Coordinates of C-alpha atoms and ligand atoms in Angstrom, one line a residue:
X82 CA 115.8 -26.2 14.3
X83 CA 112.5 -26.6 15.8
X84 CA 111.9 -30.6 16.4
X85 CA 109.0 -32.8 15.9
X86 CA 106.1 -33.1 18.6
X87 CA 105.2 -36.6 19.3
X88 CA 104.1 -39.6 21.6
X89 CA 104.5 -36.2 24.1
X90 CA 108.0 -35.9 23.1
X91 CA 109.3 -33.3 21.6
X92 CA 112.4 -35.4 18.3
X93 CA 114.2 -35.4 15.9
X94 CA 113.1 -36.3 12.4
X95 CA 114.7 -38.9 11.3
X96 CA 115.1 -38.0 7.6
X97 CA 117.6 -35.1 10.1
X98 CA 116.4 -32.8 7.2
X99 CA 114.9 -29.2 7.4
X100 CA 112.7 -26.8 5.7
X101 CA 113.4 -22.7 5.3
X102 CA 110.7 -20.7 6.7
X103 CA 110.9 -16.4 4.8
X104 CA 109.0 -14.4 5.9
X105 CA 107.8 -13.1 3.0
X106 CA 107.8 -9.7 3.7
X107 CA 112.3 -9.1 4.3
X108 CA 112.6 -12.5 2.4
X109 CA 114.5 -13.5 4.5
X110 CA 114.9 -17.3 6.4
X111 CA 113.2 -16.5 10.1
X112 CA 113.5 -20.6 11.0
X113 CA 114.2 -24.5 10.2
X114 CA 111.2 -26.6 10.8
X115 CA 112.2 -30.3 9.4
X116 CA 111.7 -32.1 6.9
X117 CA 109.9 -34.7 8.6
X118 CA 109.8 -38.6 7.3
X119 CA 107.4 -41.7 6.3
X120 CA 109.2 -43.0 9.6
X121 CA 108.0 -40.7 11.5
X122 CA 104.5 -40.5 10.2
X123 CA 104.8 -44.4 11.8
X124 CA 105.6 -43.3 15.4
X125 CA 103.7 -40.8 15.3
X126 CA 100.7 -42.6 14.4
X127 CA 101.5 -45.3 16.5
X128 CA 101.7 -43.2 18.5
X129 CA 98.1 -41.8 17.9
X130 CA 96.8 -45.0 18.2
X131 CA 97.8 -46.2 21.5
X132 CA 96.2 -42.7 23.6
X133 CA 93.8 -43.8 21.6
X134 CA 91.7 -45.7 24.3
X135 CA 92.4 -43.6 27.5
X136 CA 91.3 -40.2 25.8
X137 CA 88.3 -41.1 24.2
X138 CA 87.7 -43.4 26.9
X139 CA 87.5 -39.7 29.2
X140 CA 85.1 -38.1 30.3
X141 CA 83.6 -36.0 28.2
X142 CA 83.6 -33.1 30.7
X143 CA 87.6 -34.5 31.6
X144 CA 88.4 -33.3 28.0
X145 CA 86.3 -30.6 27.8
X146 CA 88.6 -29.2 30.3
X147 CA 91.8 -29.4 29.3
X148 CA 90.6 -27.7 25.8
X149 CA 89.4 -24.6 27.8
X150 CA 92.6 -24.6 29.2
X151 CA 94.4 -24.5 26.1
X152 CA 92.0 -21.9 24.8
X153 CA 92.6 -19.6 28.1
X154 CA 96.3 -20.1 27.4
X155 CA 96.0 -19.4 23.5
X156 CA 94.0 -16.3 24.6
X157 CA 97.3 -15.2 26.8
X158 CA 99.7 -15.8 24.3
X159 CA 97.1 -13.8 21.5
X160 CA 99.9 -10.4 21.4
X161 CA 102.9 -13.4 20.7
X162 CA 101.1 -16.0 18.6
X163 CA 100.0 -13.2 15.9
X164 CA 103.1 -11.4 15.6
X165 CA 104.6 -14.9 14.5
X166 CA 101.6 -15.4 12.0
X167 CA 102.8 -11.6 11.0
X168 CA 105.8 -12.7 10.4
X169 CA 106.0 -16.1 8.8
X170 CA 102.9 -14.9 6.3
X171 CA 102.7 -11.8 6.2
X172 CA 99.0 -10.8 7.7
X173 CA 98.8 -7.7 8.4
X174 CA 99.4 -7.0 12.5
X175 CA 95.5 -6.4 13.4
X176 CA 94.4 -8.9 11.4
X177 CA 96.4 -11.1 12.6
X178 CA 95.2 -11.0 16.3
X179 CA 92.1 -10.7 15.2
X180 CA 91.2 -12.9 12.8
X181 CA 93.9 -15.3 12.0
X182 CA 94.2 -15.2 16.2
X183 CA 91.5 -15.1 18.9
X184 CA 89.3 -16.5 16.1
X185 CA 90.2 -19.5 16.5
X186 CA 90.6 -19.2 21.5
X187 CA 86.8 -18.9 20.6
X188 CA 86.3 -21.7 18.4
X189 CA 88.5 -24.0 20.5
X190 CA 86.4 -22.4 23.9
X191 CA 83.1 -23.6 22.0
X192 CA 83.9 -27.2 21.2
X193 CA 85.4 -27.6 25.2
X194 CA 82.2 -26.9 25.4
X195 CA 80.4 -29.2 23.2
X196 CA 82.9 -32.2 24.1
X197 CA 80.4 -32.6 27.4
X198 CA 76.5 -30.5 25.2
X199 CA 76.7 -32.9 22.5
X200 CA 74.0 -35.4 22.4
X201 CA 75.9 -38.9 21.8
X202 CA 73.0 -41.2 22.2
X203 CA 69.2 -40.6 21.4
X204 CA 66.3 -43.8 21.3
X205 CA 65.0 -44.9 18.1
X206 CA 62.3 -47.7 18.4
X207 CA 63.8 -50.6 19.9
X208 CA 67.1 -49.1 19.4
X209 CA 69.8 -47.1 21.8
X210 CA 72.0 -45.2 18.9
X211 CA 75.2 -43.8 20.1
X212 CA 77.9 -41.7 18.7
X213 CA 81.9 -43.0 19.0
X214 CA 85.0 -40.7 18.5
X215 CA 86.4 -41.8 14.2
X216 CA 89.4 -43.1 16.1
X217 CA 92.8 -41.4 14.9
X218 CA 92.4 -38.3 12.8
X219 CA 95.3 -37.0 10.1
X220 CA 94.5 -33.6 10.1
X221 CA 96.5 -32.1 7.0
X222 CA 96.1 -27.8 6.9
X223 CA 97.2 -25.0 4.3
X224 CA 98.6 -21.8 5.3
X225 CA 96.3 -18.8 4.4
X226 CA 95.2 -19.2 7.8
X227 CA 98.0 -21.7 9.1
X228 CA 96.4 -21.6 13.4
X229 CA 92.3 -21.8 12.5
X230 CA 92.8 -23.7 9.8
X231 CA 93.9 -26.1 12.6
X232 CA 91.6 -25.0 15.6
X233 CA 89.3 -26.1 12.7
X234 CA 90.1 -29.6 12.9
X235 CA 91.8 -30.0 15.8
X236 CA 89.3 -29.1 18.0
X237 CA 85.7 -31.1 17.3
X238 CA 88.3 -34.2 17.3
X239 CA 89.5 -34.0 20.1
X240 CA 86.5 -32.9 22.0
X241 CA 84.9 -36.0 20.1
X242 CA 88.0 -37.8 21.6
X243 CA 89.8 -38.8 19.2
X244 CA 93.4 -39.1 18.4
X245 CA 95.3 -36.6 16.4
X246 CA 99.0 -36.2 14.1
X247 CA 98.7 -33.0 12.3
X248 CA 100.8 -32.3 9.8
X249 CA 100.9 -28.0 8.9
X250 CA 101.8 -25.7 6.6
X251 CA 105.6 -26.1 5.7
X252 CA 105.1 -22.9 4.3
X253 CA 104.0 -21.0 8.1
X254 CA 103.9 -23.3 10.4
X255 CA 105.4 -21.5 13.2
X256 CA 101.3 -21.0 14.9
X257 CA 101.3 -24.9 14.5
X258 CA 104.5 -25.1 17.4
X259 CA 102.4 -22.4 19.0
X260 CA 99.7 -24.8 19.0
X261 CA 102.0 -28.0 20.3
X262 CA 103.2 -26.3 23.5
X263 CA 100.0 -24.6 25.3
X264 CA 98.6 -29.0 24.4
X265 CA 101.7 -29.8 26.1
X266 CA 101.5 -27.4 28.8
X267 CA 97.8 -27.9 29.7
X268 CA 98.3 -32.0 30.2
X269 CA 96.9 -33.5 27.1
X270 CA 98.7 -37.4 27.6
X271 CA 100.9 -37.9 25.9
X272 CA 99.8 -38.8 21.9
X273 CA 96.9 -37.7 21.9
X274 CA 98.5 -34.8 19.7
X275 CA 100.7 -35.6 16.8
X276 CA 102.9 -33.0 15.0
X277 CA 104.7 -33.6 12.4
X278 CA 105.9 -31.2 10.1
X279 CA 107.1 -31.1 6.2
X280 CA 106.1 -31.7 3.0
X281 CA 102.4 -32.9 1.9
X282 CA 104.1 -35.3 -1.0
X283 CA 105.8 -37.4 1.8
X284 CA 104.1 -36.1 4.6
X285 CA 101.1 -35.9 3.8
X286 CA 100.6 -38.5 1.5
X287 CA 101.7 -41.3 4.3
X288 CA 99.9 -40.2 6.8
X289 CA 96.4 -40.8 3.9
X290 CA 97.5 -44.2 3.2
X291 CA 98.8 -45.2 6.7
X292 CA 96.9 -48.4 8.0
X293 CA 96.5 -46.6 12.0
X294 CA 95.1 -43.6 10.2
X295 CA 90.9 -44.3 10.8
X296 CA 90.4 -40.4 9.2
X297 CA 92.3 -37.4 6.9
X298 CA 90.4 -33.8 7.5
X299 CA 92.7 -31.6 4.6
X300 CA 92.0 -28.0 3.9
X301 CA 94.1 -27.1 0.8
X302 CA 94.1 -26.6 -2.7
X303 CA 92.1 -29.2 -4.7
X304 CA 94.6 -31.1 -6.6
X305 CA 95.8 -31.9 -3.2
X306 CA 92.8 -33.1 -1.9
X307 CA 92.2 -35.4 -4.7
X308 CA 95.7 -36.7 -4.2
X309 CA 94.6 -37.5 -1.3
X310 CA 91.0 -39.0 -1.2
X311 CA 92.8 -40.8 -3.9
X312 CA 95.6 -42.1 -1.6
X313 CA 92.5 -43.0 1.5
X314 CA 89.9 -44.6 -0.7
X315 CA 92.6 -47.4 -1.1
X316 CA 92.0 -48.6 3.0
X317 CA 88.4 -47.1 3.4
X318 CA 89.6 -44.1 5.6
X319 CA 85.9 -41.5 6.0
X320 CA 88.5 -38.1 4.3
X321 CA 86.4 -34.1 5.5
X322 CA 87.8 -32.3 2.6
X323 CA 87.5 -28.1 2.8
X324 CA 88.8 -27.1 -0.8
X325 CA 89.3 -24.2 -3.2
X326 CA 86.5 -21.8 -4.4
X327 CA 85.6 -19.0 -6.0
X328 CA 82.6 -17.4 -4.7
X329 CA 80.5 -14.6 -6.3
X330 CA 79.0 -11.5 -4.7
X331 CA 75.8 -11.7 -6.5
X332 CA 74.8 -7.8 -5.6
X333 CA 71.0 -7.2 -7.6
X334 CA 69.3 -3.2 -8.8
X335 CA 67.5 -2.7 -5.5
X336 CA 71.3 -3.6 -3.2
X337 CA 72.4 -0.5 -2.0
X338 CA 74.8 -0.1 -4.8
X339 CA 77.4 1.6 -3.9
X340 CA 77.8 -0.8 0.4
X341 CA 77.6 -3.4 -1.5
X342 CA 80.5 -3.1 -2.9
X343 CA 82.8 -1.3 -0.3
X344 CA 82.3 -4.5 1.4
X345 CA 82.4 -6.7 -1.6
X346 CA 85.9 -5.0 -2.4
X347 CA 87.3 -5.7 1.5
X348 CA 85.9 -9.4 1.4
X349 CA 87.7 -10.1 -1.7
X350 CA 90.9 -8.8 -0.4
X351 CA 91.2 -9.4 2.4
X352 CA 94.0 -11.4 4.2
X353 CA 95.8 -10.0 0.4
X354 CA 93.4 -12.4 -1.2
X355 CA 94.6 -14.9 0.2
X356 CA 90.8 -16.4 1.5
X357 CA 89.1 -20.0 0.1
X358 CA 85.9 -17.7 0.7
X359 CA 87.0 -14.6 -1.0
X360 CA 84.5 -13.0 -3.2
X361 CA 86.8 -12.8 -5.9
X362 CA 83.5 -12.0 -9.1
X363 CA 81.3 -8.9 -8.4
X364 CA 78.0 -10.0 -10.5
X365 CA 76.6 -6.3 -11.4
X366 CA 73.7 -5.9 -13.1
X367 CA 73.9 -4.3 -17.0
X368 CA 72.4 -0.9 -15.7
X369 CA 74.7 -0.5 -12.5
X370 CA 78.0 -1.7 -13.8
X371 CA 80.4 1.4 -14.9
X372 CA 79.3 3.0 -11.6
X373 CA 80.2 -0.2 -9.8
X374 CA 83.6 -0.2 -11.7
X375 CA 84.6 3.2 -10.6
X376 CA 83.3 2.6 -7.0
X377 CA 86.1 -0.7 -7.0
X378 CA 88.8 1.0 -8.7
X379 CA 88.2 4.1 -5.9
X380 CA 88.6 1.2 -3.2
X381 CA 91.0 -1.0 -3.9
X382 CA 93.3 2.6 -5.2
X383 CA 93.0 3.5 -1.0
X384 CA 94.1 0.1 0.1
X385 CA 97.2 0.1 2.0
X386 CA 99.8 -2.3 0.5
X387 CA 103.5 -2.8 2.5
X388 CA 104.7 -3.9 5.7
X389 CA 102.6 -6.1 8.4
X390 CA 103.3 -4.6 11.5
X391 CA 102.0 -1.3 9.9
X392 CA 99.7 -0.6 11.3
X393 CA 97.9 1.6 8.5
X394 CA 98.6 -1.6 6.3
X395 CA 95.3 -3.4 4.8
X396 CA 97.4 -5.7 2.6
X397 CA 100.3 -7.3 3.8
X398 CA 102.7 -9.5 1.2
X399 CA 101.4 -12.8 -0.6
X400 CA 103.4 -15.7 1.2
X401 CA 105.7 -17.3 -0.8
X402 CA 107.6 -16.1 -3.9
X403 CA 105.6 -18.4 -6.1
X404 CA 102.3 -17.1 -4.5
X405 CA 103.1 -14.0 -6.0
X406 CA 104.7 -15.3 -9.1
X407 CA 100.7 -17.5 -9.7
X408 CA 99.4 -14.2 -9.3
X409 CA 101.3 -12.4 -11.3
X410 CA 100.2 -15.1 -14.1
X411 CA 97.0 -15.4 -13.5
X412 CA 96.5 -10.9 -14.4
X413 CA 98.6 -11.4 -17.1
X414 CA 95.8 -14.2 -18.9
X415 CA 92.9 -12.0 -17.8
X416 CA 94.6 -9.5 -20.6
X417 CA 95.3 -11.9 -23.3
X418 CA 91.3 -12.4 -22.6
X419 CA 90.9 -9.1 -23.0
X420 CA 89.3 -8.2 -19.7
X421 CA 90.1 -5.2 -18.7
X422 CA 92.3 -4.1 -16.0
X423 CA 90.9 -0.9 -13.6
X424 CA 93.3 -1.2 -10.6
X425 CA 96.4 -2.6 -9.9
X426 CA 98.2 -4.9 -11.6
X427 CA 101.7 -6.9 -12.1
X428 CA 103.8 -4.2 -11.0
X429 CA 105.5 -4.6 -7.9
X430 CA 104.4 -2.2 -5.5
X431 CA 107.9 -2.5 -3.1
X432 CA 111.4 -3.6 -4.3
X433 CA 111.4 -5.7 -1.5
X434 CA 108.4 -8.7 -0.8
X435 CA 106.3 -10.4 -2.5
X436 CA 103.9 -8.2 -2.8
X437 CA 100.5 -7.3 -5.8
X438 CA 98.5 -4.3 -6.0
X439 CA 95.1 -4.3 -5.6
X440 CA 94.2 -5.6 -8.8
X441 CA 90.7 -4.6 -10.5
X442 CA 88.4 -6.2 -13.3
X443 CA 86.3 -4.6 -15.4
X444 CA 84.5 -6.4 -19.1
X445 CA 84.9 -9.8 -17.3
X446 CA 83.1 -12.8 -18.8
X447 CA 81.9 -16.0 -17.7
X448 CA 84.5 -18.1 -18.6
X449 CA 87.5 -16.7 -18.9
X450 CA 90.4 -18.3 -16.8
X451 CA 90.7 -15.5 -14.4
X452 CA 86.7 -16.0 -13.9
X453 CA 87.2 -19.7 -13.8
X454 CA 90.3 -21.0 -11.8
X455 CA 90.6 -19.4 -8.0
X456 CA 93.6 -16.9 -8.1
X457 CA 94.4 -16.4 -4.3
X458 CA 96.0 -13.2 -4.9
X459 CA 93.9 -8.9 -4.6
X460 CA 92.0 -9.7 -7.7
X461 CA 88.5 -9.1 -8.2
X462 CA 87.0 -9.5 -11.4
X463 CA 83.5 -7.4 -12.6
X464 CA 81.2 -9.4 -14.2
X465 CA 77.7 -7.9 -15.9
X466 CA 73.9 -9.7 -15.6
X467 CA 71.1 -8.7 -18.0
X468 CA 68.8 -10.9 -15.6
X469 CA 68.3 -12.2 -12.4
X470 CA 68.6 -16.3 -13.3
X471 CA 71.9 -15.3 -15.6
X472 CA 73.0 -13.9 -12.3
X473 CA 72.5 -17.4 -9.9
X474 CA 74.1 -18.6 -13.2
X475 CA 76.9 -16.9 -14.0
X476 CA 77.4 -16.5 -9.4
X477 CA 76.9 -20.9 -10.1
X478 CA 78.7 -21.7 -13.1
X479 CA 82.1 -22.6 -11.8
X480 CA 83.2 -26.3 -10.0
X481 CA 83.5 -25.0 -6.9
X482 CA 80.6 -24.2 -4.2
X483 CA 81.7 -22.0 -1.1
X484 CA 80.8 -18.7 0.1
X485 CA 79.3 -16.1 -1.6
X486 CA 76.8 -12.8 -1.1
X487 CA 73.9 -11.6 -2.0
X488 CA 72.3 -8.3 -1.7
X489 CA 69.6 -6.6 -2.6
X490 CA 67.5 -4.0 -1.1
X491 CA 65.1 -6.5 0.8
X492 CA 66.2 -9.5 3.3
X493 CA 63.5 -12.0 2.1
X494 CA 64.6 -11.2 -1.6
X495 CA 68.4 -11.5 -1.1
X496 CA 67.9 -14.9 1.1
X497 CA 65.2 -16.4 -2.3
X498 CA 68.0 -15.3 -4.3
X499 CA 71.0 -17.0 -2.7
X500 CA 68.4 -19.9 -2.8
X501 CA 69.3 -20.6 -5.3
X502 CA 73.3 -20.8 -5.4
X503 CA 75.3 -23.6 -5.4
X504 CA 77.2 -23.3 -1.8
X505 CA 77.8 -24.0 1.6
X506 CA 77.9 -20.1 3.2
X507 CA 76.3 -17.1 2.1
X508 CA 76.1 -14.2 3.5
X509 CA 72.9 -11.5 2.4
X510 CA 73.3 -7.7 2.8
X511 CA 76.6 -8.6 4.6
X512 CA 76.1 -10.9 7.3
X513 CA 78.3 -11.0 9.6
X514 CA 81.1 -14.4 9.3
X515 CA 79.8 -16.3 11.9
X516 CA 83.0 -18.6 13.2
X517 CA 80.3 -21.2 15.0
X518 CA 77.8 -22.4 12.1
X519 CA 79.1 -25.3 9.3
X520 CA 81.3 -24.1 6.8
X521 CA 81.5 -25.9 3.7
X522 CA 81.8 -26.7 0.1
X523 CA 79.4 -27.7 -3.1
X524 CA 80.7 -29.0 -5.8
X525 CA 84.1 -29.6 -5.6
X526 CA 85.2 -27.0 -2.4
X527 CA 84.4 -29.8 -1.1
X528 CA 82.8 -33.0 1.3
X529 CA 81.9 -32.5 4.5
X530 CA 81.7 -29.2 7.3
X531 CA 83.9 -27.2 10.3
X532 CA 82.9 -25.6 12.2
X533 CA 80.0 -25.9 15.1
X534 CA 77.6 -29.2 15.8
X535 CA 78.1 -29.5 12.9
X536 CA 81.9 -30.0 12.7
X537 CA 81.7 -32.2 15.8
X538 CA 80.2 -35.0 14.0
X539 CA 82.4 -35.8 11.7
X540 CA 85.2 -37.2 14.1
X541 CA 81.4 -39.0 15.4
X542 CA 81.1 -43.0 14.2
X543 CA 77.8 -43.8 15.0
X544 CA 76.8 -47.2 16.0
X545 CA 72.5 -48.5 16.4
X546 CA 72.0 -51.3 19.4
X547 CA 69.2 -52.9 19.1
X548 CA 67.5 -53.8 22.1
Ligands
NAD853 P1 98.1 -26.7 -0.5 O1 96.9 -28.4 -1.5 O2 99.1 -26.6 -1.5 O3 98.4 -27.4 0.7 C1 97.7 -27.4 1.8 C2 98.0 -28.6 2.6 O4 98.5 -30.4 1.6 C3 99.7 -28.4 2.9 O5 100.5 -28.9 4.4 C4 100.7 -29.2 1.7 O6 101.3 -29.6 2.8 C5 100.0 -31.0 2.0 N1 100.1 -31.3 0.7 C6 99.9 -30.6 -0.7 N2 100.3 -31.6 -1.8 C7 99.8 -32.5 -0.9 C8 99.9 -34.3 -1.2 N3 100.1 -34.9 -2.9 N4 99.3 -34.9 -0.8 C9 99.0 -34.9 0.6 N5 99.6 -33.2 1.3 C10 99.2 -32.6 0.5 O7 97.7 -26.2 -0.4 P2 98.0 -24.6 0.3 O8 98.5 -23.8 -1.0 O9 99.0 -24.5 1.1 O10 96.4 -23.5 0.3 C11 95.3 -23.3 -0.3 C12 94.4 -23.3 -1.0 O11 94.2 -24.1 0.1 C13 93.7 -23.2 -1.6 O12 92.7 -23.5 -3.1 C14 92.8 -22.7 -0.5 O13 91.1 -22.2 -1.4 C15 92.4 -23.4 -0.8 N6 91.7 -23.4 0.9 C16 90.1 -23.5 1.3 C17 90.3 -23.6 2.8 C18 88.3 -24.5 2.9 O14 88.3 -24.3 3.8 N7 88.1 -24.7 2.0 C19 90.6 -22.3 3.8 C20 91.6 -22.7 3.3 C21 92.2 -22.3 2.2

């Protein structure tokens, strides 16, 4: 069994219990990690508190050097880490390398630079305004981009001068262990970074409530985020939340329909649909609707579902049996509520592994369950509209606001519609994801922003000194 990492040492959990890690393609147990306890959180929070003065007072350039060395090691180990993620999470191995591993290495390197270059001092009249690290940060992360979500928190927190206690997802925790080895190897001082694996309601809740924790940064479901917020509120901690999404892909009548549908389907199904920012609702003008459905079905049927280690696989298994069952439940619900299943469905494409076929629903009406709730699997809904105002109303008509897309014949028109969307990210005519631009949610998709300079600001307090 693996161990926790607290105060610069690998150590057993006080609980003595473990959590099995399962390969979702084979359904085999591949590893065991400690099921951490509140006592472990206590030790880790104290270690992080003890390390805070030294780390926060270190010159930013010195912190940057250590983070740059970690980014370099991450790149060097990227092939191996990508295989780890393909094995415990099920991402196709090419995607696991490029997006799940090399992208986080880029983000880590960006914070190595920002540690020094981000301005910490300004003047306002007779005041000197300085930015200082928040303190001890509790980071709680999900399984879908297991390394990226960690880096999005840990890199800016360490760059800011904070110390960290991380609880990775218990479902896909192995990349977090590789990252911990890297931080140990580059020589982060003891207690600056601590790893406590375990379950959310035990370890996560103990972290959110702990008096030595100054800030909680959480990524995961809206329900768990709400719980974390409530616990953190007791001691008025700063809270950053990256939660769920139900993002809209608005295709305007003057857009290149074939391209918009093809890219839209790809975006919805990326990482087997287990992407918080996935465009799961394709909103298409009534006059082009039938053609869009035809194109979406054709694209979905062309996707190969299978072994994450086969280079031709486009869609791997879902991460767990629980997640597969949840997605199947939604596919059944869509049919019960009158949506038309036009591709995929509930039949498993393989005998073993938690696979779900890429699934497309037509005749989806605003307000249906599959149109409102985050499914987190390869399920796309096509919704018709009759005017631009109605398209915007449908796009904004959920409790979420994380991402989205607008397609039009002109960038100007697309941007004008994008400005009306109550959401944190919008791709204009397929604009590529930018890992250095702020990312985060409106409404119940979250609070705060990750990535780039804004992501660093989340971990800084502001002090005004009147001269
Ligand atoms: P989850 O909420 O079940 O778990 C996320 C993390 O929170 C895990 O580490 C889990 O152990 C922990 N947790 C669970 N209950 C907790 C509690 N009561 N107190 C403290 N911690 C708790 O989510 P998941 O199933 O791992 O991930 C999928 C969800 O994450 C989806 O809703 C997805 O949209 C969301 N997500 C959001 C973003 C974003 O940036 N907005 C990114 C990735 C995933």
